[in-house]
DNA sequence: CGCCGGATTGATCAGTTTCAAGGCATGTGG
DNA sequence: CCACATGCCTTGAAACTGATCAATCCGGCG
């Protein structure tokens, strides 16, 4: 099966419910099956919007392939990315009728989705579904709490160290990390400019804490040193 | 009924389940009554710890009188306050077995509490309780998402403007705002130093946007100007 | 009255941003 | 196959915002 040709203008329905899945996938599968709704696959091109802040939240999503950023904007375009969503992650579960952040594909991305409405219905009769919905929102809250500490109180180098450890944990399968996002995305996630991110990474490279094979292919050489500087 | 004498060393059990309650109180009352547990009152002295980060989460709390800060610390003492909890607010509802932030009374504070265990049990059989727990966690998440935008991307003056509007909304009954927290707390909430907070407030005072009756008694004179600068 | 914690204000410092230039890879068209 | 355009990243220098250090100030209270 060769990769889909994706147009940036529109997403396309796919078949094949099975997928390369990861830890929290369980929950999604559980709630999806309990909800009785068929989980559909859908693909988005690089930088394509999946949903916008303020739009009615019709679906809940799980990343199958690719990566997603969710963010908020200020009037003048300043952007804060709240989270990166990698394969296996669930996103778009905003209780309340509207999405509170915008979601965009970072690279060509395939997601599985179920109707939010059917989840709510299932939660009304099945306490396991209700419990899973709560647990997933709670996981998002935990991440947000940790990230507030980072944004409000960590220095640039500490922020980048924390970011690298997070990504290492979440996507390093082989010791090699293949970052899907650009420096600007990292900056907007960490509350920094892209230049400051680049300088911090260069500094860590100079110190031998990490090695680049390319700008986005990074090998961590000393996780302990990173953990120390992440405060 | 005169105010309790409170020792900082220890909290004291009170009686009287009724209380001066506010909007989200409904939810707490509902889950509390459904859980079958009696909501007990308890008081804490100024700066007394209610629970610590990492401690097993035994209770869920609702502020009756006073105010509470919940925060995280870095190794070296840098602090990020995640939220202020005012009368009517529920806090301490950390799904998972342990609290992820520390909670302290800002001033002498009375809370109502119910055993977390009994809520979980109730949620297992009553979907309304389960739904309320989810909704409350979701409200915390929404606040955290907004606050990440503030911490990562707003300037000092924008942060203070946002803070004033939030507090105005939450505790201004008479047009007068009586802030329960000191400048350092505000700084640790906004990711600023206390000096920067003080300077921003002085600047807003000079501009006629607000007036002090005392350092913590503030009247907003021009909410529109604040809303404009809050970006 | 004088102490004390909290708040304000001033002066200087430092970290991060901003502005700017150049490099390196990738892809496209001649 | 090469030339060039493009996007992304790195690096340098200057500017600026907010932090730090330090000196009062103010109000409440013993």
XYZ file of C-alpha atoms (C1' of nucleotides) in Angstrom:
522
model
C 0.000 0.000 0.000
C 1.719 3.155 -1.148
C 1.191 6.497 0.598
C -1.924 8.456 -0.247
C -1.655 11.451 -2.473
C -2.971 14.244 -0.332
C -4.302 17.573 -1.458
C -3.884 20.385 0.990
C -7.294 21.715 0.140
C -9.373 18.803 1.321
C -9.178 15.731 3.508
C -10.134 12.322 2.244
C -11.935 9.407 3.791
C -9.928 6.223 4.040
C -10.802 2.697 5.000
C -8.718 0.154 6.980
C -9.619 0.448 10.678
C -6.424 -1.310 11.879
C -3.423 0.866 12.491
C 0.066 1.119 14.043
C -1.195 1.875 17.493
C 0.333 2.793 20.866
C -0.404 2.853 24.640
C -3.380 5.158 25.038
C -4.879 3.617 21.922
C -6.619 1.173 24.189
C -8.841 3.859 25.628
C -9.808 5.205 22.272
C -10.631 1.754 20.998
C -12.646 1.025 24.093
C -14.710 4.175 23.984
C -15.068 3.889 20.242
C -16.345 0.339 20.343
C -18.615 1.033 23.312
C -20.025 4.024 21.538
C -21.153 1.783 18.725
C -19.786 4.271 16.216
C -17.467 3.109 13.473
C -14.084 4.769 13.699
C -13.390 6.312 10.303
C -9.962 7.219 8.960
C -9.225 10.573 7.426
C -6.100 12.227 6.081
C -4.826 15.799 6.082
C -1.970 17.402 4.195
C 0.888 19.311 5.826
C -0.335 22.499 7.557
C -3.945 21.661 6.825
C -6.432 22.695 9.519
C -8.303 19.837 11.174
C -10.593 22.069 13.172
C -10.568 25.694 14.284
C -10.837 27.325 17.690
C -14.480 28.084 18.389
C -15.868 25.598 15.877
C -18.469 23.148 17.135
C -16.653 20.012 18.244
C -18.174 17.248 16.175
C -15.466 14.610 16.358
C -12.818 13.184 18.626
C -9.587 12.180 16.917
C -6.719 9.760 17.301
C -3.481 10.205 15.396
C -2.586 7.153 13.309
C 0.332 8.553 11.306
C 1.952 11.974 11.258
C 1.669 14.669 13.923
C -0.734 17.405 14.983
C -0.303 20.732 16.785
C -3.103 22.366 18.787
C -2.772 26.069 19.551
C -4.329 29.362 20.515
C -3.675 32.732 18.881
C -3.666 36.310 20.119
C -5.093 39.117 17.954
C -1.740 40.023 16.486
C -0.786 36.478 15.540
C 1.289 35.466 18.551
C 0.745 31.745 18.937
C 0.902 29.348 21.857
C 0.991 25.663 20.981
C -0.605 23.730 23.818
C 0.420 20.261 22.752
C 1.863 18.086 20.016
C -0.136 14.963 19.226
C 1.773 11.925 17.985
C 0.612 8.514 16.747
C -1.658 6.916 19.321
C -2.610 10.211 20.973
C -6.221 11.299 21.266
C -7.074 14.958 20.680
C -10.097 17.161 20.089
C -11.901 15.922 23.184
C -13.038 19.342 24.372
C -15.961 18.938 26.719
C -18.363 21.674 25.854
C -19.768 22.283 22.452
C -16.846 24.111 20.842
C -13.140 23.460 20.305
C -10.984 25.712 22.398
C -7.861 25.373 20.301
C -7.117 25.070 16.604
C -5.704 21.763 15.352
C -3.421 21.501 12.319
C -1.495 18.666 10.705
C 2.250 19.251 11.122
C 3.067 16.826 8.327
C 0.821 14.663 6.165
C -1.299 13.004 8.802
C -3.882 10.258 9.114
C -6.352 10.225 11.991
C -9.102 7.976 13.184
C -12.237 9.757 14.328
C -15.508 9.064 16.069
C -18.516 11.301 16.465
C -18.343 13.131 19.737
C -22.103 12.846 20.055
C -21.976 9.080 20.107
C -19.346 9.135 22.822
C -21.498 11.363 24.972
C -24.410 9.048 24.447
C -22.340 6.005 25.324
C -21.020 7.778 28.416
C -24.602 8.340 29.511
C -25.231 4.623 29.760
C -21.808 3.072 30.229
C -19.773 4.271 33.197
C -16.575 2.758 31.742
C -16.840 5.108 28.786
C -17.595 7.998 31.111
C -14.573 7.102 33.198
C -12.327 6.919 30.158
C -13.443 10.315 28.917
C -12.660 11.773 32.307
C -9.271 10.057 32.435
C -8.288 11.372 29.027
C -9.252 14.936 29.905
C -7.361 14.521 33.167
C -4.244 13.462 31.268
C -4.497 16.636 29.190
C -4.857 18.661 32.381
C -1.767 17.048 33.906
C 0.227 17.938 30.830
C -1.073 21.493 30.895
C -0.104 21.888 34.551
C 3.425 20.722 33.874
C 3.590 23.018 30.874
C 2.473 26.057 32.853
C 5.446 25.515 35.160
C 7.712 25.343 32.134
C 6.256 28.437 30.462
C 6.157 30.570 33.560
C 9.332 29.625 35.366
C 11.910 27.793 33.296
C 14.783 29.403 31.382
C 15.288 28.913 27.662
C 17.819 26.112 28.060
C 15.651 24.377 30.660
C 12.643 24.599 28.379
C 14.518 23.029 25.499
C 15.939 20.300 27.746
C 12.442 19.454 28.963
C 11.166 19.433 25.409
C 13.881 17.036 24.264
C 13.208 14.645 27.130
C 9.484 14.731 26.387
C 10.016 13.995 22.715
C 12.606 11.346 23.500
C 10.091 9.603 25.722
C 7.303 9.889 23.186
C 8.911 9.183 19.852
C 12.405 7.782 20.221
C 12.088 4.156 19.236
C 15.665 3.498 18.232
C 17.615 6.079 20.204
C 17.117 8.393 17.247
C 14.546 11.145 17.474
C 12.876 12.344 14.274
C 11.201 15.610 15.146
C 8.182 16.240 12.938
C 7.980 19.961 13.716
C 10.037 23.006 12.712
C 11.941 25.360 15.047
C 9.114 27.864 14.994
C 6.646 25.248 16.248
C 9.041 24.292 19.040
C 9.421 27.957 19.964
C 5.675 28.509 20.007
C 5.314 25.446 22.231
C 7.994 26.627 24.674
C 7.211 30.348 24.681
C 10.457 31.210 22.862
C 11.498 32.489 19.450
C 12.780 30.066 16.881
C 16.235 31.675 17.124
C 16.447 31.018 20.854
C 15.464 27.381 20.297
C 18.140 27.057 17.626
C 20.783 28.607 19.883
C 19.868 26.312 22.759
C 20.090 23.255 20.544
C 23.449 24.407 19.182
C 24.692 24.914 22.721
C 23.615 21.399 23.730
C 25.329 20.076 20.627
C 28.539 21.950 21.511
C 28.374 20.485 25.019
C 28.079 16.982 23.584
C 24.688 16.406 25.195
C 23.218 15.617 21.802
C 24.218 15.049 18.191
C 22.419 16.115 15.021
C 22.315 13.863 11.985
C 20.197 16.553 10.415
C 18.359 19.525 11.877
C 15.423 17.342 12.925
C 17.201 14.031 13.467
C 18.637 14.139 16.961
C 20.382 11.562 19.126
C 20.555 12.241 22.854
C 23.997 11.403 24.197
C 23.474 12.296 27.838
C 19.937 12.145 29.171
C 21.144 12.641 32.723
C 22.701 16.002 31.899
C 19.436 17.016 30.231
C 17.435 15.850 33.228
C 19.720 17.886 35.501
C 19.323 21.098 33.524
C 15.564 20.612 33.166
C 15.363 21.699 36.850
C -21.171 33.398 65.040
C -17.764 34.977 65.491
C -14.770 33.948 63.405
C -12.861 30.859 64.498
C -9.521 31.218 66.125
C -7.203 29.366 63.811
C -3.809 27.960 64.642
C -1.409 27.717 61.752
C -0.183 24.369 62.949
C -3.356 22.391 62.604
C -6.711 22.468 60.880
C -9.935 22.070 62.772
C -13.162 20.295 62.036
C -16.187 22.516 61.931
C -19.856 21.808 61.716
C -22.537 23.726 59.782
C -22.848 22.273 56.272
C -24.594 25.352 54.814
C -22.409 28.100 53.446
C -22.245 31.310 51.374
C -22.123 29.500 48.066
C -21.630 30.456 44.414
C -22.234 29.188 40.838
C -20.254 25.947 40.599
C -21.343 25.070 44.111
C -24.259 23.260 42.524
C -22.016 20.621 41.062
C -20.204 20.020 44.293
C -23.442 19.732 46.198
C -24.800 17.332 43.615
C -21.819 15.040 43.579
C -21.499 15.253 47.323
C -25.081 14.297 47.983
C -25.050 11.562 45.350
C -21.898 10.151 46.832
C -23.720 9.640 50.092
C -20.782 11.153 51.952
C -21.334 13.938 54.420
C -19.522 17.105 53.393
C -17.418 18.166 56.348
C -16.066 21.655 56.992
C -12.482 22.307 57.853
C -10.420 25.429 58.420
C -6.831 26.376 57.681
C -4.750 29.314 58.831
C -2.957 31.724 56.521
C -0.188 29.974 54.554
C -1.108 26.598 55.952
C -0.712 23.663 53.571
C -3.911 21.831 52.692
C -2.199 19.077 50.741
C 1.196 18.620 49.123
C 2.225 17.692 45.609
C 2.614 13.940 45.400
C 0.495 13.171 48.437
C -2.297 10.641 47.999
C -5.445 12.546 47.087
C -7.920 11.603 49.765
C -10.362 14.493 49.552
C -11.952 16.891 47.128
C -12.454 20.427 48.419
C -14.703 23.414 47.952
C -13.744 26.843 49.226
C -16.339 28.297 51.581
C -14.479 31.337 52.881
C -11.002 32.651 52.155
C -8.784 31.720 49.201
C -6.421 28.968 48.134
C -3.413 28.814 45.800
C -2.320 25.630 44.060
C 1.223 25.522 42.717
C 4.205 23.538 41.528
C 7.822 24.108 42.525
C 11.151 23.596 40.794
C 14.152 22.263 42.725
C 15.524 25.693 43.500
C 12.246 27.121 44.764
C 10.920 28.822 41.669
C 7.163 28.562 41.909
C 4.321 28.506 39.394
C 0.847 29.039 40.775
C -1.617 27.232 38.543
C -4.787 28.712 39.940
C -6.391 30.736 42.702
C -9.467 29.162 44.249
C -12.119 31.487 45.623
C -15.353 30.829 47.531
C -17.486 28.351 45.613
C -14.574 26.870 43.649
C -13.802 23.174 43.778
C -10.152 22.083 43.920
C -8.094 19.008 44.676
C -9.944 16.893 42.126
C -6.843 15.290 40.635
C -7.821 12.096 38.885
C -5.145 9.606 39.690
C -4.089 8.659 43.139
C -1.840 11.612 43.967
C -2.144 15.404 44.017
C -0.135 17.017 41.290
C 0.070 20.442 42.891
C 0.413 21.746 46.415
C -2.545 23.616 47.912
C -2.161 26.344 50.546
C -4.546 28.719 52.235
C -3.789 32.296 51.154
C -5.661 33.736 54.109
C -7.591 32.023 56.888
C -9.794 29.702 54.898
C -12.708 27.357 55.411
C -13.367 24.516 53.019
C -15.954 21.829 52.613
C -14.598 18.413 51.736
C -15.777 14.990 50.685
C -13.839 11.773 50.436
C -12.549 11.287 46.941
C -13.137 7.567 47.269
C -16.840 8.017 47.772
C -17.039 10.220 44.697
C -15.351 7.581 42.597
C -17.748 4.999 43.919
C -20.730 7.192 43.185
C -19.390 7.882 39.696
C -19.270 4.152 39.088
C -22.992 3.836 39.515
C -24.376 7.286 38.740
C -23.562 8.747 35.339
C -24.607 12.227 36.499
C -21.830 12.179 39.059
C -19.390 10.849 36.482
C -20.422 13.604 34.104
C -19.975 16.277 36.738
C -16.499 15.068 37.628
C -15.563 15.198 33.968
C -17.051 18.663 33.553
C -15.138 20.022 36.531
C -11.838 18.623 35.281
C -12.635 20.038 31.862
C -13.173 23.479 33.379
C -9.730 23.261 34.984
C -8.277 22.259 31.624
C -9.894 25.211 29.885
C -8.385 27.562 32.436
C -4.974 25.942 32.051
C -5.117 26.308 28.271
C -5.921 29.998 28.543
C -3.178 30.415 31.104
C -0.575 28.730 28.907
C -1.292 31.357 26.265
C -0.808 34.054 28.882
C 2.411 32.593 30.288
C 3.988 31.834 26.950
C 3.000 34.777 24.824
C 1.704 37.805 26.717
C 3.780 40.775 27.871
C 3.943 41.858 31.501
C 1.298 44.535 31.138
C -0.973 42.189 29.198
C -0.596 39.541 31.877
C -1.550 41.959 34.624
C -4.496 43.281 32.613
C -5.764 39.724 32.098
C -5.311 38.991 35.776
C -7.287 42.057 36.824
C -10.147 41.185 34.489
C -10.203 37.621 35.774
C -10.302 38.737 39.394
C -12.850 41.417 38.608
C -15.093 38.775 37.086
C -14.594 36.363 39.943
C -14.663 38.492 43.062
C -15.853 42.000 42.367
C -19.307 42.161 43.878
C -19.558 45.877 44.408
C -17.182 47.281 41.818
C -14.486 47.010 44.444
C -11.971 44.194 44.226
C -10.400 42.910 47.440
C -7.429 40.844 46.376
C -6.645 38.139 48.908
C -3.112 37.499 47.629
C 0.176 39.390 47.836
C 2.240 40.722 44.916
C 4.528 37.711 45.022
C 1.585 35.347 44.574
C 0.367 37.386 41.622
C 3.843 37.293 40.120
C 4.122 33.549 40.571
C 0.730 33.157 38.909
C 1.674 35.327 35.932
C 5.272 34.224 35.482
C 6.636 37.605 36.618
C 8.505 39.019 39.607
C 6.616 40.884 42.289
C 8.409 44.095 41.278
C 7.179 43.823 37.706
C 3.619 43.268 38.946
C 3.898 46.298 41.181
C 5.235 48.462 38.349
C 2.468 47.329 35.994
C -0.196 48.146 38.588
C 1.373 51.557 39.231
C 1.409 52.232 35.512
C -2.280 51.332 35.210
C -2.971 53.573 38.167
C -1.061 56.459 36.535
C -3.069 55.914 33.351
C -6.302 56.130 35.317
C -7.356 52.611 34.335
C -7.689 51.735 38.004
C -7.627 53.291 41.450
C -6.188 51.879 44.667
C -7.929 52.391 47.991
C -5.165 50.309 49.468
C -2.587 48.021 47.881
C -5.081 45.187 47.618
C -8.306 47.144 47.286
C -8.671 48.041 43.658
C -11.434 49.667 41.633
C -11.347 49.250 37.875
C -12.131 52.540 36.142
C -11.881 51.413 32.553
C -12.474 47.754 31.823
C -12.471 48.401 28.084
C -8.924 49.743 28.161
C -7.897 46.671 30.137
C -9.637 44.366 27.686
C -7.847 46.116 24.818
C -4.399 45.728 26.333
C -5.076 42.128 27.332
C -4.608 41.288 23.614
C 6.112 54.850 69.172
C 8.633 51.821 66.718
C 8.731 47.452 64.521
C 7.663 44.449 60.604
C 5.932 42.550 56.345
C 4.395 44.004 52.166
C 4.594 47.341 48.486
C 6.763 50.828 45.721
C 10.391 52.908 43.210
C 15.080 53.461 41.288
C 19.337 51.861 38.973
C 21.677 48.394 36.827
C 22.069 43.847 34.750
C 21.069 39.802 31.965
C 18.499 36.863 29.083
C 15.753 36.787 25.269
C 14.034 39.034 21.273
C 14.626 41.448 17.182
C 16.835 42.496 13.039
C 19.878 40.954 9.635
C 22.884 38.058 6.894
C 24.298 33.784 5.237
C 24.284 28.594 4.847
C 22.418 24.272 3.558
C 19.360 21.180 1.736
C 15.540 20.112 -1.501
C 13.127 20.482 -5.582
C 12.032 22.502 -10.049
C 12.610 24.142 -14.587
C 15.646 25.296 -18.277
C 22.673 18.064 -15.250
C 23.089 22.379 -13.592
C 21.169 26.979 -12.011
C 18.339 28.947 -9.250
C 14.468 29.586 -6.130
C 12.591 28.352 -1.725
C 12.132 27.031 2.913
C 14.368 26.122 7.078
C 18.076 26.627 10.057
C 22.091 28.863 12.073
C 24.739 32.657 13.637
C 25.918 37.486 14.763
C 25.014 42.124 16.689
C 22.048 45.400 18.715
C 17.898 46.554 21.265
C 14.631 45.792 24.823
C 11.880 43.712 28.286
C 11.813 42.053 32.583
C 14.944 40.461 36.477
C 17.902 41.594 40.096
C 19.750 44.356 43.678
C 18.878 47.946 46.783
C 16.757 51.681 49.151
C 12.738 53.669 51.077
C 7.816 53.879 52.081
C 3.526 52.714 54.055
C 0.120 50.692 57.091
C -1.094 47.826 60.759
C -0.119 46.168 65.260
C 2.241 45.003 69.530
